[in-house]
mmCIF file of C-alpha atoms and ligand atoms in Angstrom:
data_model
loop_
_atom_site.group_PDB
_atom_site.id
_atom_site.type_symbol
_atom_site.label_atom_id
_atom_site.label_comp_id
_atom_site.label_asym_id
_atom_site.label_seq_id
_atom_site.Cartn_x
_atom_site.Cartn_y
_atom_site.Cartn_z
ATOM 1 C CA MET A 1 -42.519 -198.424 148.550
ATOM 2 C CA THR A 2 -45.874 -197.900 147.372
ATOM 3 C CA VAL A 3 -47.453 -194.661 148.224
ATOM 4 C CA PRO A 4 -51.211 -195.036 149.148
ATOM 5 C CA VAL A 5 -53.283 -193.192 146.662
ATOM 6 C CA VAL A 6 -55.975 -190.889 148.001
ATOM 7 C CA ARG A 7 -58.838 -191.521 145.567
ATOM 8 C CA PRO A 8 -60.987 -188.609 144.946
ATOM 9 C CA ALA A 9 -64.817 -189.153 145.472
ATOM 10 C CA GLY A 10 -65.734 -190.747 142.245
ATOM 11 C CA PRO A 11 -68.452 -192.927 140.780
ATOM 12 C CA LEU A 12 -67.647 -195.772 143.200
ATOM 13 C CA ASP A 13 -68.435 -193.704 146.160
ATOM 14 C CA GLU A 14 -71.621 -192.630 144.623
ATOM 15 C CA TRP A 15 -72.399 -196.290 143.850
ATOM 16 C CA ALA A 16 -71.690 -197.290 147.463
ATOM 17 C CA LYS A 17 -73.935 -194.415 148.677
ATOM 18 C CA GLN A 18 -76.728 -195.791 146.431
ATOM 19 C CA VAL A 19 -76.214 -199.173 147.831
ATOM 20 C CA ARG A 20 -76.433 -197.984 151.403
ATOM 21 C CA ALA A 21 -79.753 -196.264 150.516
ATOM 22 C CA GLY A 22 -81.004 -199.531 149.333
ATOM 23 C CA ASP A 23 -81.314 -198.523 145.690
ATOM 24 C CA VAL A 24 -82.381 -201.720 143.805
ATOM 25 C CA ARG A 25 -80.569 -201.080 140.562
ATOM 26 C CA ALA A 26 -77.337 -200.039 142.431
ATOM 27 C CA VAL A 27 -77.576 -203.283 144.505
ATOM 28 C CA SER A 28 -78.286 -205.455 141.353
ATOM 29 C CA ARG A 29 -75.282 -204.022 139.515
ATOM 30 C CA ALA A 30 -73.095 -204.561 142.549
ATOM 31 C CA ILE A 31 -74.130 -208.180 142.765
ATOM 32 C CA THR A 32 -73.333 -208.755 139.229
ATOM 33 C CA ALA A 33 -69.916 -207.271 139.790
ATOM 34 C CA ILE A 34 -69.339 -209.679 142.617
ATOM 35 C CA GLU A 35 -70.624 -212.583 140.539
ATOM 36 C CA ASN A 36 -68.305 -211.643 137.682
ATOM 37 C CA HIS A 37 -65.517 -211.176 140.270
ATOM 38 C CA ALA A 38 -64.838 -207.701 138.838
ATOM 39 C CA THR A 39 -62.455 -205.476 140.697
ATOM 40 C CA ASP A 40 -65.332 -203.009 141.115
ATOM 41 C CA GLY A 41 -67.108 -205.532 143.238
ATOM 42 C CA GLU A 42 -64.184 -205.852 145.583
ATOM 43 C CA GLU A 43 -63.704 -202.057 145.701
ATOM 44 C CA LEU A 44 -67.254 -201.575 146.304
ATOM 45 C CA LEU A 45 -67.267 -204.213 149.267
ATOM 46 C CA ARG A 46 -64.263 -202.524 150.651
ATOM 47 C CA LEU A 47 -66.053 -199.254 150.939
ATOM 48 C CA LEU A 48 -69.228 -200.833 152.274
ATOM 49 C CA PHE A 49 -67.650 -203.192 154.944
ATOM 50 C CA PRO A 50 -68.010 -200.796 157.699
ATOM 51 C CA ASP A 51 -71.710 -200.620 157.043
ATOM 52 C CA THR A 52 -72.038 -204.412 157.446
ATOM 53 C CA GLY A 53 -72.629 -206.560 160.606
ATOM 54 C CA HIS A 54 -76.249 -205.617 161.243
ATOM 55 C CA ALA A 55 -78.087 -208.391 159.128
ATOM 56 C CA TYR A 56 -79.225 -211.555 160.512
ATOM 57 C CA LEU A 57 -78.510 -214.438 158.103
ATOM 58 C CA THR A 58 -80.874 -217.362 157.977
ATOM 59 C CA GLY A 59 -80.031 -220.387 155.837
ATOM 60 C CA ILE A 60 -82.917 -222.461 154.633
ATOM 61 C CA THR A 61 -82.070 -225.837 153.220
ATOM 62 C CA GLY A 62 -83.593 -229.226 152.513
ATOM 63 C CA ALA A 63 -84.362 -231.660 149.687
ATOM 64 C CA PRO A 64 -85.757 -230.348 146.372
ATOM 65 C CA GLY A 65 -89.395 -229.448 146.467
ATOM 66 C CA THR A 66 -89.874 -229.429 150.238
ATOM 67 C CA GLY A 67 -91.176 -225.832 150.186
ATOM 68 C CA LYS A 68 -88.212 -223.898 150.921
ATOM 69 C CA SER A 69 -89.130 -221.052 148.429
ATOM 70 C CA THR A 70 -92.632 -220.898 149.700
ATOM 71 C CA LEU A 71 -91.409 -220.645 153.425
ATOM 72 C CA VAL A 72 -88.823 -217.780 152.365
ATOM 73 C CA ASP A 73 -91.702 -216.044 150.726
ATOM 74 C CA ARG A 74 -93.884 -216.244 153.805
ATOM 75 C CA LEU A 75 -91.088 -215.388 156.172
ATOM 76 C CA ALA A 76 -90.178 -212.396 154.130
ATOM 77 C CA ALA A 77 -93.866 -211.286 154.121
ATOM 78 C CA PHE A 78 -93.808 -211.809 157.872
ATOM 79 C CA HIS A 79 -90.774 -209.433 158.382
ATOM 80 C CA ARG A 80 -92.244 -206.902 155.919
ATOM 81 C CA LYS A 81 -95.310 -206.668 157.989
ATOM 82 C CA ASN A 82 -92.989 -205.645 160.914
ATOM 83 C CA ARG A 83 -91.449 -203.061 158.513
ATOM 84 C CA GLU A 84 -88.130 -204.857 158.448
ATOM 85 C CA GLN A 85 -86.193 -205.029 155.189
ATOM 86 C CA VAL A 86 -85.441 -208.514 153.678
ATOM 87 C CA GLY A 87 -82.913 -209.692 151.291
ATOM 88 C CA VAL A 88 -83.245 -213.037 149.647
ATOM 89 C CA ILE A 89 -80.515 -215.098 147.942
ATOM 90 C CA ALA A 90 -81.822 -218.217 146.189
ATOM 91 C CA VAL A 91 -79.006 -220.495 145.166
ATOM 92 C CA ASP A 92 -79.976 -223.036 142.510
ATOM 93 C CA PRO A 93 -78.301 -226.417 142.317
ATOM 94 C CA THR A 94 -76.395 -227.638 139.276
ATOM 95 C CA SER A 95 -77.328 -231.098 138.031
ATOM 96 C CA PRO A 96 -74.269 -233.374 137.942
ATOM 97 C CA TYR A 97 -75.868 -235.097 135.029
ATOM 98 C CA SER A 98 -76.892 -232.287 132.726
ATOM 99 C CA GLY A 99 -74.500 -229.582 133.898
ATOM 100 C CA GLY A 100 -77.290 -227.115 133.750
ATOM 101 C CA ALA A 101 -79.127 -225.388 136.349
ATOM 102 C CA ILE A 102 -81.912 -228.089 136.983
ATOM 103 C CA LEU A 103 -84.361 -225.820 138.705
ATOM 104 C CA GLY A 104 -83.931 -222.397 137.294
ATOM 105 C CA ASP A 105 -85.420 -219.440 138.963
ATOM 106 C CA ARG A 106 -88.575 -220.861 140.675
ATOM 107 C CA ILE A 107 -88.688 -218.781 143.489
ATOM 108 C CA ARG A 108 -92.296 -217.867 144.338
ATOM 109 C CA MET A 109 -91.960 -214.193 144.971
ATOM 110 C CA GLN A 110 -94.527 -212.645 142.777
ATOM 111 C CA GLY A 111 -96.383 -211.158 145.768
ATOM 112 C CA HIS A 112 -93.254 -209.096 146.600
ATOM 113 C CA ALA A 113 -92.494 -207.597 143.173
ATOM 114 C CA GLY A 114 -92.293 -203.986 143.328
ATOM 115 C CA ASP A 115 -91.861 -203.879 147.070
ATOM 116 C CA ALA A 116 -88.524 -202.094 147.558
ATOM 117 C CA GLY A 117 -88.248 -203.519 151.087
ATOM 118 C CA THR A 118 -87.575 -207.037 149.775
ATOM 119 C CA PHE A 119 -84.645 -207.582 147.494
ATOM 120 C CA ILE A 120 -84.517 -210.982 145.752
ATOM 121 C CA ARG A 121 -81.656 -212.438 143.886
ATOM 122 C CA SER A 122 -81.262 -215.933 142.345
ATOM 123 C CA MET A 123 -77.770 -217.246 141.690
ATOM 124 C CA ALA A 124 -76.939 -220.142 139.468
ATOM 125 C CA THR A 125 -74.206 -222.424 140.715
ATOM 126 C CA ARG A 126 -72.179 -222.481 137.572
ATOM 127 C CA GLY A 127 -69.055 -220.561 136.694
ATOM 128 C CA PHE A 128 -68.229 -218.797 139.860
ATOM 129 C CA LEU A 129 -64.652 -217.776 140.117
ATOM 130 C CA GLY A 130 -63.571 -218.434 143.599
ATOM 131 C CA GLY A 131 -66.425 -220.604 144.503
ATOM 132 C CA LEU A 132 -70.220 -220.121 145.025
ATOM 133 C CA ALA A 133 -69.901 -220.084 148.796
ATOM 134 C CA ARG A 134 -67.595 -217.060 148.508
ATOM 135 C CA ALA A 135 -70.033 -215.328 145.993
ATOM 136 C CA THR A 136 -72.912 -216.000 148.252
ATOM 137 C CA ALA A 137 -71.067 -214.617 151.289
ATOM 138 C CA GLU A 138 -70.154 -211.439 149.459
ATOM 139 C CA VAL A 139 -73.682 -210.812 148.228
ATOM 140 C CA ALA A 140 -74.941 -211.273 151.777
ATOM 141 C CA LEU A 141 -72.471 -208.686 152.873
ATOM 142 C CA LEU A 142 -73.722 -206.385 150.188
ATOM 143 C CA LEU A 143 -77.364 -206.816 151.172
ATOM 144 C CA ASP A 144 -76.371 -206.219 154.822
ATOM 145 C CA ALA A 145 -74.724 -202.958 153.739
ATOM 146 C CA ALA A 146 -77.933 -202.136 151.742
ATOM 147 C CA GLY A 147 -79.862 -202.206 155.113
ATOM 148 C CA LYS A 148 -81.538 -205.605 154.929
ATOM 149 C CA LYS A 149 -82.084 -206.602 158.402
ATOM 150 C CA HIS A 150 -82.955 -210.197 157.458
ATOM 151 C CA VAL A 151 -81.024 -212.128 154.793
ATOM 152 C CA LEU A 152 -82.636 -215.354 153.727
ATOM 153 C CA ILE A 153 -80.443 -217.862 151.900
ATOM 154 C CA GLU A 154 -82.245 -220.641 150.142
ATOM 155 C CA THR A 155 -80.266 -223.658 149.045
ATOM 156 C CA VAL A 156 -80.910 -227.322 148.261
ATOM 157 C CA GLY A 157 -79.086 -229.375 150.702
ATOM 158 C CA VAL A 158 -77.351 -231.791 148.402
ATOM 159 C CA GLY A 159 -73.747 -231.322 148.379
ATOM 160 C CA GLN A 160 -70.678 -229.891 150.243
ATOM 161 C CA ASP A 161 -71.137 -226.528 148.236
ATOM 162 C CA GLU A 162 -74.565 -226.153 149.771
ATOM 163 C CA ILE A 163 -73.405 -226.980 153.277
ATOM 164 C CA ASP A 164 -70.559 -224.503 152.960
ATOM 165 C CA ILE A 165 -73.181 -221.875 152.070
ATOM 166 C CA VAL A 166 -75.449 -222.517 154.878
ATOM 167 C CA ARG A 167 -72.604 -222.555 157.361
ATOM 168 C CA LEU A 168 -72.238 -218.889 156.702
ATOM 169 C CA ALA A 169 -75.684 -218.216 158.075
ATOM 170 C CA ASP A 170 -76.332 -217.305 161.737
ATOM 171 C CA CYS A 171 -79.166 -219.685 161.953
ATOM 172 C CA VAL A 172 -79.823 -222.791 159.781
ATOM 173 C CA LEU A 173 -83.305 -224.060 159.074
ATOM 174 C CA VAL A 174 -83.542 -227.613 157.743
ATOM 175 C CA VAL A 175 -86.875 -228.368 155.889
ATOM 176 C CA LEU A 176 -88.370 -231.815 155.931
ATOM 177 C CA VAL A 177 -91.661 -233.091 154.611
ATOM 178 C CA PRO A 178 -93.584 -236.190 155.163
ATOM 179 C CA GLY A 179 -93.506 -238.863 152.641
ATOM 180 C CA LEU A 180 -90.189 -238.245 151.175
ATOM 181 C CA GLY A 181 -88.585 -241.608 151.566
ATOM 182 C CA ASP A 182 -89.865 -244.010 154.201
ATOM 183 C CA ASP A 183 -87.910 -242.709 157.308
ATOM 184 C CA ILE A 184 -85.710 -239.960 158.278
ATOM 185 C CA GLN A 185 -82.518 -242.083 158.015
ATOM 186 C CA SER A 186 -82.642 -241.424 154.309
ATOM 187 C CA MET A 187 -81.899 -237.848 155.145
ATOM 188 C CA LYS A 188 -78.284 -236.715 154.577
ATOM 189 C CA ALA A 189 -76.421 -236.955 157.827
ATOM 190 C CA GLY A 190 -74.788 -233.701 157.064
ATOM 191 C CA LEU A 191 -78.064 -231.861 157.081
ATOM 192 C CA MET A 192 -78.867 -233.345 160.547
ATOM 193 C CA GLU A 193 -75.713 -231.880 162.008
ATOM 194 C CA ILE A 194 -76.140 -228.294 160.633
ATOM 195 C CA GLY A 195 -79.814 -227.817 161.703
ATOM 196 C CA ASP A 196 -80.431 -225.274 164.351
ATOM 197 C CA ILE A 197 -84.156 -225.440 163.780
ATOM 198 C CA PHE A 198 -85.953 -228.324 162.005
ATOM 199 C CA VAL A 199 -89.026 -227.170 160.033
ATOM 200 C CA LEU A 200 -91.577 -229.829 159.293
ATOM 201 C CA ASN A 201 -93.392 -228.368 156.246
ATOM 202 C CA LYS A 202 -96.307 -229.666 154.425
ATOM 203 C CA ALA A 203 -97.692 -230.701 157.838
ATOM 204 C CA ASP A 204 -101.076 -230.911 156.113
ATOM 205 C CA ARG A 205 -99.825 -234.179 154.571
ATOM 206 C CA GLU A 206 -100.200 -237.563 155.755
ATOM 207 C CA GLY A 207 -97.380 -238.809 157.930
ATOM 208 C CA ALA A 208 -96.648 -235.509 159.632
ATOM 209 C CA ASP A 209 -97.039 -237.050 163.128
ATOM 210 C CA ARG A 210 -94.831 -239.862 162.390
ATOM 211 C CA LEU A 211 -92.188 -237.766 160.957
ATOM 212 C CA GLU A 212 -92.255 -235.436 163.853
ATOM 213 C CA GLN A 213 -91.809 -238.457 166.385
ATOM 214 C CA GLN A 214 -88.966 -239.870 164.320
ATOM 215 C CA LEU A 215 -87.288 -236.320 164.268
ATOM 216 C CA LEU A 216 -87.747 -235.780 167.970
ATOM 217 C CA ALA A 217 -86.476 -239.242 168.782
ATOM 218 C CA MET A 218 -83.277 -238.559 166.680
ATOM 219 C CA LEU A 219 -82.782 -235.148 168.122
ATOM 220 C CA SER A 220 -82.955 -236.459 171.624
ATOM 221 C CA LEU A 221 -79.792 -238.279 170.826
ATOM 222 C CA VAL A 222 -77.927 -235.210 169.601
ATOM 223 C CA MET A 223 -75.844 -233.347 172.212
ATOM 224 C CA PRO A 224 -77.189 -229.834 172.660
ATOM 225 C CA ARG A 225 -74.811 -227.101 171.442
ATOM 226 C CA ASP A 226 -74.319 -224.456 174.076
ATOM 227 C CA GLY A 227 -77.490 -225.522 175.595
ATOM 228 C CA TRP A 228 -79.478 -225.275 172.433
ATOM 229 C CA HIS A 229 -81.837 -228.025 171.594
ATOM 230 C CA PRO A 230 -82.915 -227.833 168.025
ATOM 231 C CA PRO A 231 -86.809 -227.455 168.009
ATOM 232 C CA VAL A 232 -89.098 -228.903 165.463
ATOM 233 C CA VAL A 233 -91.673 -226.356 164.111
ATOM 234 C CA ARG A 234 -94.583 -227.516 161.907
ATOM 235 C CA THR A 235 -95.625 -225.445 159.117
ATOM 236 C CA VAL A 236 -97.983 -225.467 156.056
ATOM 237 C CA ALA A 237 -96.235 -222.798 154.233
ATOM 238 C CA THR A 238 -98.840 -222.639 151.382
ATOM 239 C CA GLU A 239 -101.411 -221.576 154.026
ATOM 240 C CA ASN A 240 -99.166 -219.457 156.031
ATOM 241 C CA LYS A 241 -99.589 -221.665 159.003
ATOM 242 C CA GLY A 242 -96.652 -221.911 161.564
ATOM 243 C CA ILE A 243 -94.783 -219.125 160.057
ATOM 244 C CA GLU A 244 -95.020 -216.769 163.121
ATOM 245 C CA GLU A 245 -93.949 -219.751 165.298
ATOM 246 C CA LEU A 246 -91.049 -220.281 163.008
ATOM 247 C CA ALA A 247 -89.998 -216.712 162.967
ATOM 248 C CA THR A 248 -90.174 -216.793 166.825
ATOM 249 C CA ALA A 249 -88.087 -219.880 166.989
ATOM 250 C CA VAL A 250 -85.448 -217.956 164.854
ATOM 251 C CA GLY A 251 -85.780 -214.978 167.301
ATOM 252 C CA THR A 252 -85.260 -217.250 170.315
ATOM 253 C CA PHE A 253 -82.070 -218.862 168.561
ATOM 254 C CA GLN A 254 -80.778 -215.502 167.886
ATOM 255 C CA LYS A 255 -81.245 -214.303 171.416
ATOM 256 C CA HIS A 256 -79.813 -217.625 172.789
ATOM 257 C CA PHE A 257 -76.623 -217.124 170.849
ATOM 258 C CA GLU A 258 -76.249 -213.313 171.038
ATOM 259 C CA THR A 259 -74.557 -213.312 174.383
ATOM 260 C CA SER A 260 -72.659 -216.679 173.786
ATOM 261 C CA GLN A 261 -69.196 -217.063 172.959
ATOM 262 C CA GLU A 262 -70.172 -219.563 170.313
ATOM 263 C CA ARG A 263 -71.401 -217.013 167.858
ATOM 264 C CA LYS A 264 -68.194 -214.961 168.085
ATOM 265 C CA ARG A 265 -66.171 -218.121 167.841
ATOM 266 C CA LYS A 266 -68.127 -219.124 164.641
ATOM 267 C CA GLN A 267 -67.586 -215.628 163.175
ATOM 268 C CA VAL A 268 -63.882 -215.696 163.810
ATOM 269 C CA GLU A 269 -63.744 -219.115 162.347
ATOM 270 C CA HIS A 270 -65.758 -217.831 159.298
ATOM 271 C CA TRP A 271 -63.411 -214.990 158.673
ATOM 272 C CA LYS A 272 -60.395 -216.951 159.126
ATOM 273 C CA LYS A 273 -61.563 -219.248 156.348
ATOM 274 C CA ARG A 274 -62.412 -216.239 154.176
ATOM 275 C CA LEU A 275 -59.084 -214.670 154.743
ATOM 276 C CA ILE A 276 -57.251 -217.780 153.657
ATOM 277 C CA GLU A 277 -59.509 -218.092 150.565
ATOM 278 C CA LEU A 278 -58.621 -214.483 149.674
ATOM 279 C CA LEU A 279 -54.999 -214.916 150.338
ATOM 280 C CA GLU A 280 -55.008 -218.103 148.069
ATOM 281 C CA SER A 281 -56.689 -216.353 145.254
ATOM 282 C CA ARG A 282 -54.529 -213.149 145.559
ATOM 283 C CA LEU A 283 -51.309 -215.269 145.646
ATOM 284 C CA MET A 284 -52.409 -217.330 142.734
ATOM 285 C CA GLU A 285 -53.298 -214.125 140.744
ATOM 286 C CA ARG A 286 -49.808 -212.728 141.491
ATOM 287 C CA ALA A 287 -48.005 -215.992 140.709
ATOM 288 C CA LEU A 288 -49.796 -216.601 137.481
ATOM 289 C CA SER A 289 -50.454 -213.155 136.292
ATOM 290 C CA GLY A 290 -48.671 -211.244 133.480
ATOM 291 C CA ALA A 291 -47.677 -212.049 129.870
ATOM 292 C CA GLY A 292 -46.272 -215.444 129.310
ATOM 293 C CA ALA A 293 -47.442 -216.987 132.611
ATOM 294 C CA GLU A 294 -49.670 -219.578 131.005
ATOM 295 C CA VAL A 295 -46.773 -220.404 128.460
ATOM 296 C CA LEU A 296 -44.390 -220.783 131.264
ATOM 297 C CA LEU A 297 -46.848 -222.972 133.219
ATOM 298 C CA ALA A 298 -47.256 -225.319 130.125
ATOM 299 C CA GLN A 299 -43.722 -225.414 129.487
ATOM 300 C CA LEU A 300 -42.643 -226.215 133.146
ATOM 301 C CA ALA A 301 -45.364 -228.884 133.119
ATOM 302 C CA GLY A 302 -44.015 -230.383 130.019
ATOM 303 C CA GLU A 303 -40.568 -230.514 131.538
ATOM 304 C CA VAL A 304 -41.808 -232.114 134.769
ATOM 305 C CA ALA A 305 -43.748 -234.734 132.800
ATOM 306 C CA GLU A 306 -40.524 -235.568 130.900
ATOM 307 C CA ARG A 307 -38.718 -235.807 134.163
ATOM 308 C CA LYS A 308 -36.385 -232.981 132.994
ATOM 309 C CA LYS A 309 -37.112 -230.997 135.967
ATOM 310 C CA ASP A 310 -38.649 -231.723 139.324
ATOM 311 C CA PRO A 311 -41.985 -230.068 140.359
ATOM 312 C CA PHE A 312 -40.368 -228.272 143.354
ATOM 313 C CA THR A 313 -37.860 -226.495 141.185
ATOM 314 C CA ALA A 314 -40.650 -225.690 138.628
ATOM 315 C CA VAL A 315 -42.807 -224.097 141.318
ATOM 316 C CA SER A 316 -39.747 -222.146 142.680
ATOM 317 C CA GLU A 317 -39.158 -220.657 139.259
ATOM 318 C CA ILE A 318 -42.852 -219.506 139.021
ATOM 319 C CA LEU A 319 -42.560 -217.907 142.368
ATOM 320 C CA LYS A 320 -39.267 -216.272 141.670
ATOM 321 C CA ARG A 321 -40.608 -214.873 138.347
ATOM 322 C CA SER A 322 -43.508 -213.163 140.180
ATOM 323 C CA GLY A 323 -41.193 -211.954 143.034
ATOM 324 C CA LEU A 324 -42.803 -214.162 145.639
ATOM 325 C CA GLU A 325 -39.637 -216.058 146.156
ATOM 326 C CA ARG A 326 -36.062 -214.933 146.051
HETATM 327 N N1 GTP B 401 -99.361 -229.316 150.600
HETATM 328 C C1 GTP B 401 -98.439 -228.543 150.697
HETATM 329 N N2 GTP B 401 -97.712 -228.174 149.667
HETATM 330 C C2 GTP B 401 -96.688 -227.116 149.907
HETATM 331 C C3 GTP B 401 -96.393 -226.653 151.147
HETATM 332 N N3 GTP B 401 -95.385 -225.818 151.079
HETATM 333 C C4 GTP B 401 -95.071 -225.774 149.597
HETATM 334 N N4 GTP B 401 -95.879 -226.637 149.042
HETATM 335 C C5 GTP B 401 -95.801 -226.848 147.524
HETATM 336 O O1 GTP B 401 -94.671 -227.671 147.197
HETATM 337 C C6 GTP B 401 -94.228 -227.311 145.980
HETATM 338 C C7 GTP B 401 -92.733 -226.869 146.074
HETATM 339 O O2 GTP B 401 -92.662 -225.702 146.794
HETATM 340 P P1 GTP B 401 -91.340 -224.836 146.691
HETATM 341 O O3 GTP B 401 -91.427 -223.630 147.638
HETATM 342 O O4 GTP B 401 -90.960 -224.343 145.290
HETATM 343 O O5 GTP B 401 -90.240 -225.844 147.120
HETATM 344 P P2 GTP B 401 -88.589 -225.616 147.177
HETATM 345 O O6 GTP B 401 -88.144 -226.488 148.305
HETATM 346 O O7 GTP B 401 -88.281 -224.191 147.068
HETATM 347 O O8 GTP B 401 -88.231 -226.366 145.864
HETATM 348 P P3 GTP B 401 -86.937 -226.345 145.023
HETATM 349 O O9 GTP B 401 -86.368 -224.862 145.113
HETATM 350 O O10 GTP B 401 -87.235 -226.724 143.629
HETATM 351 O O11 GTP B 401 -85.984 -227.214 145.728
HETATM 352 C C8 GTP B 401 -95.118 -226.254 145.499
HETATM 353 O O12 GTP B 401 -95.937 -226.674 144.571
HETATM 354 C C9 GTP B 401 -95.699 -225.631 146.716
HETATM 355 O O13 GTP B 401 -96.918 -224.977 146.496
HETATM 356 C C10 GTP B 401 -97.205 -227.050 152.195
HETATM 357 O O14 GTP B 401 -97.017 -226.675 153.362
HETATM 358 N N5 GTP B 401 -98.185 -227.973 152.014
HETATM 359 MG MG1 MG B 402 -87.025 -223.141 145.804
#
């Protein structure tokens, strides 16, 4: 039987305290710990979890260059004017061709540098143990604990990874611009389904009216979810036009779902998925940890490949060794 250890107040509690107070360096260090999948990161989140659940998560997604960062920047400024704290997570895509971060840190946030009320973190998509969606979700929790009332998550809507990320948001903004391909049909079908609000950015460009009509026609065919009809909001992010309307639309969406069972159901669904992921990684760690685990795995794989052993017996051997199976 294991006896729970009562840990004396140590550096971790102090760290957690600093995070709660919104200390920028403490929050940055914590995010690094989460990104590196360090035990400290998990311990910290454990301490901070009771302080979460107050932030509103908005996901901003759309094709490259549609103006997501500019919109995030303007939305952040809007919330700051109302003296509300903002956290921004910008997730950069990884090119399937070069393997590198194709965009790098291009978030246009210079205007907020030095403003402690806005915390910005850019995350590259490469090399996350346990997946990028998980890391993003944990960073969002951390920013929540750090008192950020609005957490804005920017991601390019290209693949399943990105879709998984925005799914964790309470409200998803899909950004479209005129002149990106001849019609809306070229848009990823997946994006159409996850949008709670459609942002028609670069409305100063030619073709904005046509795009809006197409979008409205398409949305009229979509069944409303719990009585919510996704609206289309026109913006010119660079000129700060339509930003207030967009923030209002997000607020209306938030109110609409505050009282509904849908939000609760979505959150339970979310945590179910997260618990399964955590369980998987814990079990994997247990099964394949310790000296000789790698060697044993390679040896068993060799035996199975040579048909000296069947894979089921091999897995049982691994589980028995780690005490997960009798
Ligand atoms: N004309 C016009 N240009 C805009 C508008 N919003 C953004 N831009 C410009 O579009 C370019 C891309 O803007 P970003 O905010 O970096 O777009 P993004 O979607 O974050 O881009 P990635 O992160 O690279 O996918 C920049 O040069 C912006 O100045 C707009 O409303 N009208
Ligand atoms: Mg961007």
